[in-house]
CSV table of C-alpha atoms in Angstrom, one decimal:
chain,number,residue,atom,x,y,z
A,176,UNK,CA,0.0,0.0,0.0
A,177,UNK,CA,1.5,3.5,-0.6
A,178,UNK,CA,2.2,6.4,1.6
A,179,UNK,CA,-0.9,8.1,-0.1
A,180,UNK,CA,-3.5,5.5,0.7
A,181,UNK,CA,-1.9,4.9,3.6
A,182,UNK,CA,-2.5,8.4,4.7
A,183,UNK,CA,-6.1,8.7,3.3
A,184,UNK,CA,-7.1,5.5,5.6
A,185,UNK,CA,-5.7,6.8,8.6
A,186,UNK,CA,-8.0,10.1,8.0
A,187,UNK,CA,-10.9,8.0,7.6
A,188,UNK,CA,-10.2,6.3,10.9
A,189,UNK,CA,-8.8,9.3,13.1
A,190,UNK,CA,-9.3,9.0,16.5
A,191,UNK,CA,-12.2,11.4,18.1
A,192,UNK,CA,-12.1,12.6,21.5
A,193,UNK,CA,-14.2,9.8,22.8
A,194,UNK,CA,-12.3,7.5,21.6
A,195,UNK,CA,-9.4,9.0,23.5
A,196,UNK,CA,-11.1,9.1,26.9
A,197,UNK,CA,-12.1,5.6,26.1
A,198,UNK,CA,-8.6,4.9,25.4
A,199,UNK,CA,-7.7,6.6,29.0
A,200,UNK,CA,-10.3,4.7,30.4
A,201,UNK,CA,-8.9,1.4,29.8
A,202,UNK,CA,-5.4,2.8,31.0
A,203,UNK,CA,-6.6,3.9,34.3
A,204,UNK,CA,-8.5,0.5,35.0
A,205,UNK,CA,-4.9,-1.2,34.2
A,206,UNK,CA,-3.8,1.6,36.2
A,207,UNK,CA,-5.7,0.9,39.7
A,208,UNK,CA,-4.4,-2.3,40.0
A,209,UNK,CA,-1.1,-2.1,38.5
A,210,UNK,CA,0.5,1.3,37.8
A,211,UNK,CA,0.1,4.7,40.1
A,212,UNK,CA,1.9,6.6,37.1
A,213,UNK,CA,-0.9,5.2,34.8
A,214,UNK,CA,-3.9,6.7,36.3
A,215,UNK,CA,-1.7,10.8,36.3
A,216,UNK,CA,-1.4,9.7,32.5
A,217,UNK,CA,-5.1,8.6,32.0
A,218,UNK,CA,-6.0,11.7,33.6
A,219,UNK,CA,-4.5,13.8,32.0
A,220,UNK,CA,-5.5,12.2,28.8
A,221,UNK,CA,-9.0,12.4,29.8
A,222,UNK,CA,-9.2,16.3,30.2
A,223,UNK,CA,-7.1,16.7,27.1
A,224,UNK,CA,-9.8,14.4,25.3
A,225,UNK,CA,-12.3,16.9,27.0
A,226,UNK,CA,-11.0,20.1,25.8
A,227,UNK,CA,-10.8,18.6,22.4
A,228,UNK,CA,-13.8,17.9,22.7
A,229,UNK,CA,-15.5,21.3,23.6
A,230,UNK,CA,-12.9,22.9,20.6
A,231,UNK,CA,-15.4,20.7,18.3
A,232,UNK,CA,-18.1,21.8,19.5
A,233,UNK,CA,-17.2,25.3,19.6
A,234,UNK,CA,-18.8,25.7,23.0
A,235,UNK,CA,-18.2,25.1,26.7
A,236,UNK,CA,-22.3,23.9,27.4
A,237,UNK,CA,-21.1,20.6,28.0
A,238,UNK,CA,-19.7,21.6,31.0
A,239,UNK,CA,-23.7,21.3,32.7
A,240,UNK,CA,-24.3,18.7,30.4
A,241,UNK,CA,-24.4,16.0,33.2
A,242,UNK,CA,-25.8,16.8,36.5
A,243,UNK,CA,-23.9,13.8,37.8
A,244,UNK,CA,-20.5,15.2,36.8
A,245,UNK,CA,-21.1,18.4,37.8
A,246,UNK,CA,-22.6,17.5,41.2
A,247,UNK,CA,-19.3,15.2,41.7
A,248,UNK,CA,-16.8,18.4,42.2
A,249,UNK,CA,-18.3,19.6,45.4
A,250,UNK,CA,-15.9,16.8,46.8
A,251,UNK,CA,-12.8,18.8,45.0
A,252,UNK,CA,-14.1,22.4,45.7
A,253,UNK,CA,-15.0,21.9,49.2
A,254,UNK,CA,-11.2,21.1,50.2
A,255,UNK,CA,-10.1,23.5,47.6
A,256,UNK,CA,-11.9,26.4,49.4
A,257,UNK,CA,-10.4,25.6,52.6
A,258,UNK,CA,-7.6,27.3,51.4
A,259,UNK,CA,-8.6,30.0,53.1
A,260,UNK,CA,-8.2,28.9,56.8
A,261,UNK,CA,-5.6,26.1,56.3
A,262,UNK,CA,-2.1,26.2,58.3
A,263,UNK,CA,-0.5,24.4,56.1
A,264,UNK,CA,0.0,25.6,52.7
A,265,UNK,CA,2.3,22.9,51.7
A,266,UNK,CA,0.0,20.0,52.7
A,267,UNK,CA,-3.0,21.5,50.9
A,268,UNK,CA,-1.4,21.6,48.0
A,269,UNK,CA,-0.3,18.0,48.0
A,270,UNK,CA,-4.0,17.0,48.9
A,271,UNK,CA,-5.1,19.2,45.8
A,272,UNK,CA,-3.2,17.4,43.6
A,273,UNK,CA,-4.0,14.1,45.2
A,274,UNK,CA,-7.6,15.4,44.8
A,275,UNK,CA,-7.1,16.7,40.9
A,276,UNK,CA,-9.1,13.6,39.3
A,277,UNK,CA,-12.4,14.6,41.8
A,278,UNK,CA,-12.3,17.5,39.3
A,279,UNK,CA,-10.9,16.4,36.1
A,280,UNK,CA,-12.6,13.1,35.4
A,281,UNK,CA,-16.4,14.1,36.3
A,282,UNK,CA,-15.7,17.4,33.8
A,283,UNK,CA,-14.0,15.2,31.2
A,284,UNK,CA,-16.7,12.4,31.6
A,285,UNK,CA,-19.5,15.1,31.5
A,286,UNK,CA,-18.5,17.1,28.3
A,287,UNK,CA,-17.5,14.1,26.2
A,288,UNK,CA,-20.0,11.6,24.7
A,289,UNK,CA,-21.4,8.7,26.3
A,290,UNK,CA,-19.4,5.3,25.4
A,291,UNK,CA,-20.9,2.4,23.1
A,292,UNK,CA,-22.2,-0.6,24.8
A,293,UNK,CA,-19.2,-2.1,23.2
A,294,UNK,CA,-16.5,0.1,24.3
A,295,UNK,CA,-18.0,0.0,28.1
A,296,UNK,CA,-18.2,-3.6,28.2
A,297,UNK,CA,-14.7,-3.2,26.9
A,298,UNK,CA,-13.2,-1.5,30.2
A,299,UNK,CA,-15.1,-3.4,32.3
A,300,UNK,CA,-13.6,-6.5,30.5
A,301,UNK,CA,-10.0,-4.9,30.7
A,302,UNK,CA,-10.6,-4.3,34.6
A,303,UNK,CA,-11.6,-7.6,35.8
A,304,UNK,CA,-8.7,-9.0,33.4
A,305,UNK,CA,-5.9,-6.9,35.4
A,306,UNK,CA,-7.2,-8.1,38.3
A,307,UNK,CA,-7.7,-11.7,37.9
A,308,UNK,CA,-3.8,-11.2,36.2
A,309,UNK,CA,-2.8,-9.4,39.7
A,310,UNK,CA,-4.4,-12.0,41.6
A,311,UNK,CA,-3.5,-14.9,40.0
A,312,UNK,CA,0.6,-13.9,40.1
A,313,UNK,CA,-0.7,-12.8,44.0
A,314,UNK,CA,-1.4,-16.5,44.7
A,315,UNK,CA,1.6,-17.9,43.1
A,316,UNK,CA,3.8,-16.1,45.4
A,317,UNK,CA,1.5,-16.4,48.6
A,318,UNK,CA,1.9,-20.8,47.7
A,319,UNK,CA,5.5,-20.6,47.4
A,320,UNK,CA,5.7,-20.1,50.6
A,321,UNK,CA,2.4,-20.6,52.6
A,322,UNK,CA,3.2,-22.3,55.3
A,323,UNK,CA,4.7,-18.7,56.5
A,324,UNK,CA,2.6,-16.2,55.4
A,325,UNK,CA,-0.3,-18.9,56.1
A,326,UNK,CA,0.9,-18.2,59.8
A,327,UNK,CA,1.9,-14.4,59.8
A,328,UNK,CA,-2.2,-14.2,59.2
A,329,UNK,CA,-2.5,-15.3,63.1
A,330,UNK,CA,-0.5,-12.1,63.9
A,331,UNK,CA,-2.7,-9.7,61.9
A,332,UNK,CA,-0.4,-10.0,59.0
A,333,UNK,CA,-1.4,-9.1,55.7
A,334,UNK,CA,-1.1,-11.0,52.2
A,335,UNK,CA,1.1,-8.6,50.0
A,336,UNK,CA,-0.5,-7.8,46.7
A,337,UNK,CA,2.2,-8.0,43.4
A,338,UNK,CA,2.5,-4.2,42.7
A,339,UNK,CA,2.3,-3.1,46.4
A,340,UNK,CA,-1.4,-2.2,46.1
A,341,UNK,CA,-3.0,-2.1,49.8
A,342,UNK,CA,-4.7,-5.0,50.5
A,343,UNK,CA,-8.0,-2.8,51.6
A,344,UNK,CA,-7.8,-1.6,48.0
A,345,UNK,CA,-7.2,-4.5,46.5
A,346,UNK,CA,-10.2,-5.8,48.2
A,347,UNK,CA,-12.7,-3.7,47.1
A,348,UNK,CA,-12.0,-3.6,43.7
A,349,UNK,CA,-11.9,-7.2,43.9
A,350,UNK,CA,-15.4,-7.7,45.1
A,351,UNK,CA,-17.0,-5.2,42.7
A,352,UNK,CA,-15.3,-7.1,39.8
A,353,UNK,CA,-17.1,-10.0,40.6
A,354,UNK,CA,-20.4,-8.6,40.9
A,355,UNK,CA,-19.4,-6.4,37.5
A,356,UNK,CA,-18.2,-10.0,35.6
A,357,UNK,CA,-21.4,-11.4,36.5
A,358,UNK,CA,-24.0,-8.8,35.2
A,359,UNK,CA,-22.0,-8.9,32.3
A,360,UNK,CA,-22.2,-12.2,31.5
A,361,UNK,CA,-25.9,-11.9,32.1
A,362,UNK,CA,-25.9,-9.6,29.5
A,363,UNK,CA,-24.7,-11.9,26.4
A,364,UNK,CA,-22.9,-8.9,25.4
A,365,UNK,CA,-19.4,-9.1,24.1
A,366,UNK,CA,-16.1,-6.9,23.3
A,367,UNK,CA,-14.0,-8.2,20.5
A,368,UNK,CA,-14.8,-12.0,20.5
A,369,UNK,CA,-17.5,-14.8,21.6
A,370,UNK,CA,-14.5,-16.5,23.3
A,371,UNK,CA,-14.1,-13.5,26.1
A,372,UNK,CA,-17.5,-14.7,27.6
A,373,UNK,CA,-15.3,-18.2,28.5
A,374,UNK,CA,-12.4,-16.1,29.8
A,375,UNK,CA,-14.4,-13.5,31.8
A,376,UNK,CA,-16.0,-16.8,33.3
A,377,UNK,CA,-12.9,-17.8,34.6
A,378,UNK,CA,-11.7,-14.0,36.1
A,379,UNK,CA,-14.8,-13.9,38.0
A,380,UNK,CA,-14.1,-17.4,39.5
A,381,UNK,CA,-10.6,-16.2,40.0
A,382,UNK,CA,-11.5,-13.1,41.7
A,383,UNK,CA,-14.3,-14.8,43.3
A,384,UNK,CA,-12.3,-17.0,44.9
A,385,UNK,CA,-8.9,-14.9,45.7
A,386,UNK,CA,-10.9,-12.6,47.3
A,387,UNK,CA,-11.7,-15.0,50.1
A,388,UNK,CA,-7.6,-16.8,49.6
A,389,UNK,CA,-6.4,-12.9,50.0
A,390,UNK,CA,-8.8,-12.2,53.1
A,391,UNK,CA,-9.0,-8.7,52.6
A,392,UNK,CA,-12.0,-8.3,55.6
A,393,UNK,CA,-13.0,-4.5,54.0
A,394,UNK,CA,-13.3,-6.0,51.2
A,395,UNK,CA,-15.2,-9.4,52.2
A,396,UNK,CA,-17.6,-7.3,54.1
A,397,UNK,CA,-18.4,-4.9,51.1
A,398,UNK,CA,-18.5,-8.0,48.8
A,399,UNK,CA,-21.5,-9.7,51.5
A,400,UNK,CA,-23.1,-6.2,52.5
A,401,UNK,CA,-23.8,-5.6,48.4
A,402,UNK,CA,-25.4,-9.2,48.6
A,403,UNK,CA,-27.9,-8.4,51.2
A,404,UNK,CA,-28.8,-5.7,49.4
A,405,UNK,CA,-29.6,-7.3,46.7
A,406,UNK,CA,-31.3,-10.0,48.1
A,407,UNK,CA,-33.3,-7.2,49.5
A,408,UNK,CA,-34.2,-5.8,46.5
A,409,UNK,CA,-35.3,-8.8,44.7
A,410,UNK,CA,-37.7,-9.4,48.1
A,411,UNK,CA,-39.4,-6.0,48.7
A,412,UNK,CA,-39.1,-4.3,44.7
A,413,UNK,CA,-39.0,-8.0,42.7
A,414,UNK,CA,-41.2,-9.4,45.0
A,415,UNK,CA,-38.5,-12.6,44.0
A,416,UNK,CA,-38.8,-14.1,47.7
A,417,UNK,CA,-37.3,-17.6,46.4
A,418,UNK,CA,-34.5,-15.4,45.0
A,419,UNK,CA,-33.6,-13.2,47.5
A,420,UNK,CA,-33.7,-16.4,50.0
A,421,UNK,CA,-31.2,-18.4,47.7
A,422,UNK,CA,-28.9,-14.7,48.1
A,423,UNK,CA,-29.1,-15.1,51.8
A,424,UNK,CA,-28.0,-18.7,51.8
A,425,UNK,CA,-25.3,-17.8,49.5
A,426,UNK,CA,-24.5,-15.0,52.1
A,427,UNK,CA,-24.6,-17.3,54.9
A,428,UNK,CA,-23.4,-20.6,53.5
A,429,UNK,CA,-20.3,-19.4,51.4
A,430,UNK,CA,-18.1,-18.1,54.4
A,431,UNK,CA,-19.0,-21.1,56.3
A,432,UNK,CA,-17.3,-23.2,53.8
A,433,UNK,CA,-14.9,-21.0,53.3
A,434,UNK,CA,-13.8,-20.7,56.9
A,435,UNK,CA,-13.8,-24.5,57.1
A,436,UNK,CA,-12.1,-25.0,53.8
A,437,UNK,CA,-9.5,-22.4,53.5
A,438,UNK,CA,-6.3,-21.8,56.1
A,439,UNK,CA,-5.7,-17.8,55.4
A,440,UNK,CA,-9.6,-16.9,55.6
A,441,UNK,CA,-9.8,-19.2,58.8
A,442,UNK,CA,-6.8,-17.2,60.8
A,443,UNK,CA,-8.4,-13.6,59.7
A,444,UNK,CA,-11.7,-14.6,60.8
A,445,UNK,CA,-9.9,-15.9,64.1
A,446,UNK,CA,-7.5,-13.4,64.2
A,447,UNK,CA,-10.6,-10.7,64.1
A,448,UNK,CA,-12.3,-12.2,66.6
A,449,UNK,CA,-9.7,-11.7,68.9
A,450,UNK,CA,-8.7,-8.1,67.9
A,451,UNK,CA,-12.3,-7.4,69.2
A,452,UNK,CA,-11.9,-9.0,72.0
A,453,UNK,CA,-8.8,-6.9,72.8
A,454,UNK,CA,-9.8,-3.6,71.5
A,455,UNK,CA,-13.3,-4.0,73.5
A,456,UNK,CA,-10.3,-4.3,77.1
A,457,UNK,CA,-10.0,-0.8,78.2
A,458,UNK,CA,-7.0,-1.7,80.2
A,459,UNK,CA,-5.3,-2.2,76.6
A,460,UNK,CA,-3.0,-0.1,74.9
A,461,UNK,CA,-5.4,0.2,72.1
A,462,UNK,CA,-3.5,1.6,69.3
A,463,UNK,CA,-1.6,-1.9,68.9
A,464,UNK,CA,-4.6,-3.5,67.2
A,465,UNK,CA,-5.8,-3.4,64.2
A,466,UNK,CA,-9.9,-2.5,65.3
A,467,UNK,CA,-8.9,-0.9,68.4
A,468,UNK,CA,-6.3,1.6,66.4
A,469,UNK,CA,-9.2,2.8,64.4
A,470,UNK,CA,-11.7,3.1,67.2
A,471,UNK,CA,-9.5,5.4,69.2
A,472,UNK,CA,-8.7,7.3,65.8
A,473,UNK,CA,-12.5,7.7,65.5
A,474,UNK,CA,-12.8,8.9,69.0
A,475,UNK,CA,-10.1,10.8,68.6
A,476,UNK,CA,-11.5,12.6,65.6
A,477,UNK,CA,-14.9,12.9,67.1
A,478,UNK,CA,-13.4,15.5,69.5
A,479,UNK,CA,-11.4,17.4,67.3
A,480,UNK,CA,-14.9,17.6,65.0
A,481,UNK,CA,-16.3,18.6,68.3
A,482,UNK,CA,-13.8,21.7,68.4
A,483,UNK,CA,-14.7,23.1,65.2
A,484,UNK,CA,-18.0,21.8,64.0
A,485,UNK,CA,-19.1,24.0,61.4
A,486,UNK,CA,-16.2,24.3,58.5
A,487,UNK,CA,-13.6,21.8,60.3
A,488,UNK,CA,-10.2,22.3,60.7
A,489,UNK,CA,-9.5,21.9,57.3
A,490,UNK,CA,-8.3,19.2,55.7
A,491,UNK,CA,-4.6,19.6,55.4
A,492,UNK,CA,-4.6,20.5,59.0
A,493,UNK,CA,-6.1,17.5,60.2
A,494,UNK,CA,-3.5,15.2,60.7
A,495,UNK,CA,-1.7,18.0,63.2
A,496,UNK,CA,-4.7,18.2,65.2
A,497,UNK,CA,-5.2,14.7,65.5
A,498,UNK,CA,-1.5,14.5,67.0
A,499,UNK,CA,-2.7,17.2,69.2
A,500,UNK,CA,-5.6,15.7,70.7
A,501,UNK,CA,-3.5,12.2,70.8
A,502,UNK,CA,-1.5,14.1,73.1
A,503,UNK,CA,-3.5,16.3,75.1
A,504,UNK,CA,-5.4,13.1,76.2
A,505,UNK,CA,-2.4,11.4,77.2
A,506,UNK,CA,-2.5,8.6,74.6
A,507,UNK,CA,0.8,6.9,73.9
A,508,UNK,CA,1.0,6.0,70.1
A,509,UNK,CA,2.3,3.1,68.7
A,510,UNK,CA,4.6,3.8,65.7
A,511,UNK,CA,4.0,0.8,64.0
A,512,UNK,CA,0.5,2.2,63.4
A,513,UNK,CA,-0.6,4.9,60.8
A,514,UNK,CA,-2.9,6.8,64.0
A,515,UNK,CA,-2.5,10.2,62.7
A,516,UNK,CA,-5.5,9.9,59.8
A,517,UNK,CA,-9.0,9.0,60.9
A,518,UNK,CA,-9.4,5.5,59.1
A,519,UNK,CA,-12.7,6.7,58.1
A,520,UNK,CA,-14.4,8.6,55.5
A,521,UNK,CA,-17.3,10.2,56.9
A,522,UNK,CA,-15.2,11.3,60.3
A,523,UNK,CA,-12.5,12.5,57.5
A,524,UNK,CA,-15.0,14.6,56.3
A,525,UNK,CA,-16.6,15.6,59.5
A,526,UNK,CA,-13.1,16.9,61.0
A,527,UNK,CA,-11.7,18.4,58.5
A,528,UNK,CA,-14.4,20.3,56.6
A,529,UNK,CA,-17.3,20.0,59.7
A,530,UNK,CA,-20.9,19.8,59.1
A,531,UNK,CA,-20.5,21.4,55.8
A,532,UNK,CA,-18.5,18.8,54.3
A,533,UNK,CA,-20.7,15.9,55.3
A,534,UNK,CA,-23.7,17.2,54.4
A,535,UNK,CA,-21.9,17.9,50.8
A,536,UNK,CA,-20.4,14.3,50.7
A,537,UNK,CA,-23.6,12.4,51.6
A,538,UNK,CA,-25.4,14.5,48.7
A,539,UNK,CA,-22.9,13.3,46.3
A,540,UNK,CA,-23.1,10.3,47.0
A,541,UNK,CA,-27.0,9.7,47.2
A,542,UNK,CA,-27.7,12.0,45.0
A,543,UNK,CA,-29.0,9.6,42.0
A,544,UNK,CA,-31.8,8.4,44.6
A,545,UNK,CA,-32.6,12.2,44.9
A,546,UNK,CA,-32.9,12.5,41.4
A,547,UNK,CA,-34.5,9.7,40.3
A,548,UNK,CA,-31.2,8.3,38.2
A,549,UNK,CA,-29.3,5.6,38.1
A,550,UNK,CA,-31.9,3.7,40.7
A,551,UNK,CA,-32.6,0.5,38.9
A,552,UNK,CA,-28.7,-0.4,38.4
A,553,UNK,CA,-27.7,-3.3,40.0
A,554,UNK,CA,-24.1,-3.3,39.5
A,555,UNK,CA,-23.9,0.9,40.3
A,556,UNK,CA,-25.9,0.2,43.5
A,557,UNK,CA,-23.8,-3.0,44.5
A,558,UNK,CA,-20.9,-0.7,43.7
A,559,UNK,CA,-22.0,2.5,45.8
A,560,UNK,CA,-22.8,0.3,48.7
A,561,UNK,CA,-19.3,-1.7,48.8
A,562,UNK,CA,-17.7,1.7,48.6
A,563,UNK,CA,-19.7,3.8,51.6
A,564,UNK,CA,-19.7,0.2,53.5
A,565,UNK,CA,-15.4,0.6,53.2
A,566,UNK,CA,-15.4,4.4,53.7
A,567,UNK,CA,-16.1,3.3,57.2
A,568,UNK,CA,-13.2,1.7,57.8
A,569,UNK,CA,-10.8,3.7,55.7
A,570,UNK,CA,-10.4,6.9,53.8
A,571,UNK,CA,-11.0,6.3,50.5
A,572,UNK,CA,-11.4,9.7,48.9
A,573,UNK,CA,-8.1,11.1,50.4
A,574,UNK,CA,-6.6,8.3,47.8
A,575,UNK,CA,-5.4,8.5,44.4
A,576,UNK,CA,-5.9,5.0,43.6
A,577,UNK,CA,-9.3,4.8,45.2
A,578,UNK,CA,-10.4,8.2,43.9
A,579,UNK,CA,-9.7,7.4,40.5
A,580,UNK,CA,-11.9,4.0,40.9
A,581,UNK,CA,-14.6,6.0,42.4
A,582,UNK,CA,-14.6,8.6,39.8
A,583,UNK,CA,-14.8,6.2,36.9
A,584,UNK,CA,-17.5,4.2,37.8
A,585,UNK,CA,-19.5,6.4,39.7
A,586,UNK,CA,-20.3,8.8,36.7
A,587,UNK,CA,-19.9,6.0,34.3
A,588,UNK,CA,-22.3,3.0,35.2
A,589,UNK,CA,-25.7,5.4,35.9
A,590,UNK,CA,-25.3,6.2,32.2
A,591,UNK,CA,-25.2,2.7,31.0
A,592,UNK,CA,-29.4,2.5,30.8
A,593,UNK,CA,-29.3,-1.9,30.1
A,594,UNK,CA,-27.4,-2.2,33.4
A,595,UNK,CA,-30.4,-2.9,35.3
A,596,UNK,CA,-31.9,-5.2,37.5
C-alpha cells in the first residue's frame, strides 16, 4: 500500500475525543491495580480528550451537560476552598493534587460523549482481566511459601498484593469485579470476540475466589453487605422471595465453607475475633490492634470535629490536630500504626471540613436516589454500597488510587441504561 492510501485510511479512521477518553479509560482501570503513574497519565488524557472535545463543539455547554458530573466536584471544591483557613499551605497543596481527578474526570466524563455498549463492556472487561492477572501472580507467590505467610495471618499479618497495592484496595475492587463479571455475562454482550465470555467466566471465579484466599476483611464485608442488598431488592421491589432467599444462603453458607475449607480466611476470621476482644479491654494499649487503632482514631476525631464543627479544621490541618488531641489526652502512640489519619471517610470529612462537608459528601453520594437516576442499576448500587460500607473503615477519597476507581464508575455506570436489575 502506498504512503498516499496509507495516509487517506488513517483520515478516515482518526481517532475522536471519545475515543481517547475511552482509550484513557482502559489505562486507568490497568492503572488501579497495576501502575500509580498510569492513572496521572489517563487523567490527563482524559481532560485533554475533554478540551478537544469542547474545541469541536465550539462551545463550553457541556460543562452542565451531566448533573452527575457536575454535582461530583463539590468533593474537589470543598477542600479547595479551605484554602482560606488552612495552616499548612504545603499539605493543601499535595491533597489538591492528590484530589485533581475529583475534578478532572467528572468534567471530562460530563463534556464528552457517552461510550458504546461495546466500548464499556470493553473496560469493564479490561478491569476484571488486570485483576484476575494481579491476583492470579498474587497467589503464586503467597503458595511458594504458605506455610509462613499462612501463619503471619494469626498475627494480623497481611497477604502482600504483586504491585504493592494495599490489601483494603485491592479488596474492594476485587469484590466489585465480581459482581461487575457477572451482570455482564448476564448480558450476552461481548467486546471483541465470543471467546471472552469463557475467559471473563474464569476471572470472575478467579477473583471470586482470591478474594476470600487474599482475606481482605473490608473487602469481604463490602463484597457480603452488596449481597444483602440485593437480596433485599429482589424481596421487597422484585417481589423474587425464592430469590432473595437463595442470596441469603449464599450469604450465609459461602463463608461457612470457606472458613472450614480455607487456612488464610480461617486465621483472619480468628485473628478478628480476637482483635475485638482486645480492643473492647479498656486496660489495653489500644492503638496496637488493628480495630482498636481505628476506634481510638475515630474517638479521637470525634473530638477534634467537636472543636470546630461548622467548616472543620481543614483538611490539610487535620493530621496535626489529631496528633494534638492524641497528646492532650495522654495517649501513647504506637509507631508501628498509621494513627495520625481517621481510618474513616465520613469522620475524615466531619473533622476536617465539619458539618459542611458531610452534608456535601452524603449529597454526592446519594444524590442519583434524589434524582430519580441511576436507581434500577444493580451493579452501580452494589458498587456504591461496597464503597460507603469501606469508607467506614478507611479513607478512600483522600486516595489517588481509590479516587480514580470511584470517579470512573461512579459517573460512568448510571449512564449505562441496560445495566439494570
Amino acid at each position: 500500500m502506498s504512503g498516499e492510501m496509507m495516509h487517506r485510511k488513517w483520515d478516515m479512521k482518526a481517532l475522536a475525543p471519545v475515543d481517547l477518553a475511552w482509550l484513557a479509560s482502559v489505562v486507568a482501570v490497568v492503572g488501579l491495580s497495576a501502575s500509580k503513574a498510569a492513572l496521572s497519565i489517563s487523567t490527563g488524557a482524559l481532560a485533554f480528550a475533554a478540551v478537544w472535545q469542547m474545541a469541536r463543539e465550539g462551545s463550553i455547554r457541556g460543562l452542565w451537560r451531566d448533573r452527575t458530573g457536575s454535582i461530583q466536584t463539590l468533593l474537589f471544591f470543598l477542600p479547595l476552598v479551605s484554602v482560606l483557613y488552612t495552616e499548612h499551605y504545603g499539605i493543601w497543596q499535595e491533597e489538591m493534587v492528590v484530589k485533581l481527578p475529583l475534578l478532572a474526570l467528572p468534567l471530562a466524563y460530563s463534556i464528552l460523549p457517552r461510550f458504546s455498549e461495546k466500548q464499556f463492556f470493553g473496560i469493564l472487561f479490561i478491569f476484571i482481566l488486570t485483576l484476575s492477572i494481579i491476583s492470579v501472580l498474587t497467589l503464586i507467590r503467597y503458595f511458594q511459601d504458605f506455610t509462613l505467610i499462612t501463619e503471619s495471618i494469626k498475627y494480623n499479618k497481611h497477604i502482600s498484593i504483586v504491585r504493592k497495592t494495599s490489601h483494603i484496595h485491592f479488596g474492594l475492587m476485587l469484590a466489585f469485579s465480581v459482581f461487575a463479571g457477572v451482570i455482564h455475562l448476564r448480558t450476552g454482550r461481548q467486546f471483541f470476540h465470543p471467546a471472552e465470555r469463557g475467559i471473563l467466566l474464569l476471572c470472575v471465579l478467579t477473583n471470586f475466589i482470591s478474594l476470600h484466599v487474599l482475606t481482605s476483611r473490608s473487602g469481604i464485608v463490602a463484597f457480603y453487605g452488596a449481597l444483602v442488598l440485593i437480596s433485599i431488592i429482589l424481596m421487597v421491589q422484585k417481589r423474587a422471595f425464592k430469590q432473595g432467599l437463595a442470596v441469603l444462603a449464599f450469604v450465609i453458607l459461602v463463608p461457612l465453607v470457606s472458613y472450614l475449607a480455607i487456612p488464610s480466611f480461617q486465621n483472619r476470621v480468628n485473628i478478628t475475633r480476637y482483635d475485638l476482644e482486645q480492643s473492647l479491654n479498656p486496660q489495653e494499649n489500644l492503638s496496637i490492634y488493628s480495630l482498636g487503632m481505628r476506634t481510638l482514631a475515630w474517638k479521637t476525631t470525634w473530638k477534634v470535629f467537636l472543636k470546630h464543627p461548622v467548616f472543620g479544621t481543614a483538611p490539610a490541618d487535620l493530621e496535626t490536630e489529631l496528633l494534638r488531641q492524641y497528646e492532650a489526652d495522654g495517649i501513647v502512640l504506637n509507631l508501628s500504626t498509621p494513627m495520625h489519619r481517621p481510618h474513616n471517610q465520613y469522620l475524615e470529612q466531619l473533622a476536617g471540613l465539619g458539618i459542611v462537608g458531610i452534608i456535601a459528601l452524603f449529597f454526592v453520594l446519594l444524590h442519583p436516589l434524589i434524582f430519580n437516576k441511576g436507581e434500577n442499576s444493580i451493579v452501580f448500587w452494589s458498587f456504591l454500597v461496597m464503597f460507603m460500607l469501606i469508607m467506614l473503615v478507611e479513607s478512600l477519597l483522600e486516595r489517588q488510587i481509590t479516587i480514580a476507581f470511584y470517579s470512573i464508575f461512579y459517573l460512568l455506570l448510571p449512564r449505562m441504561d441496560w445495566l439494570r436489575i
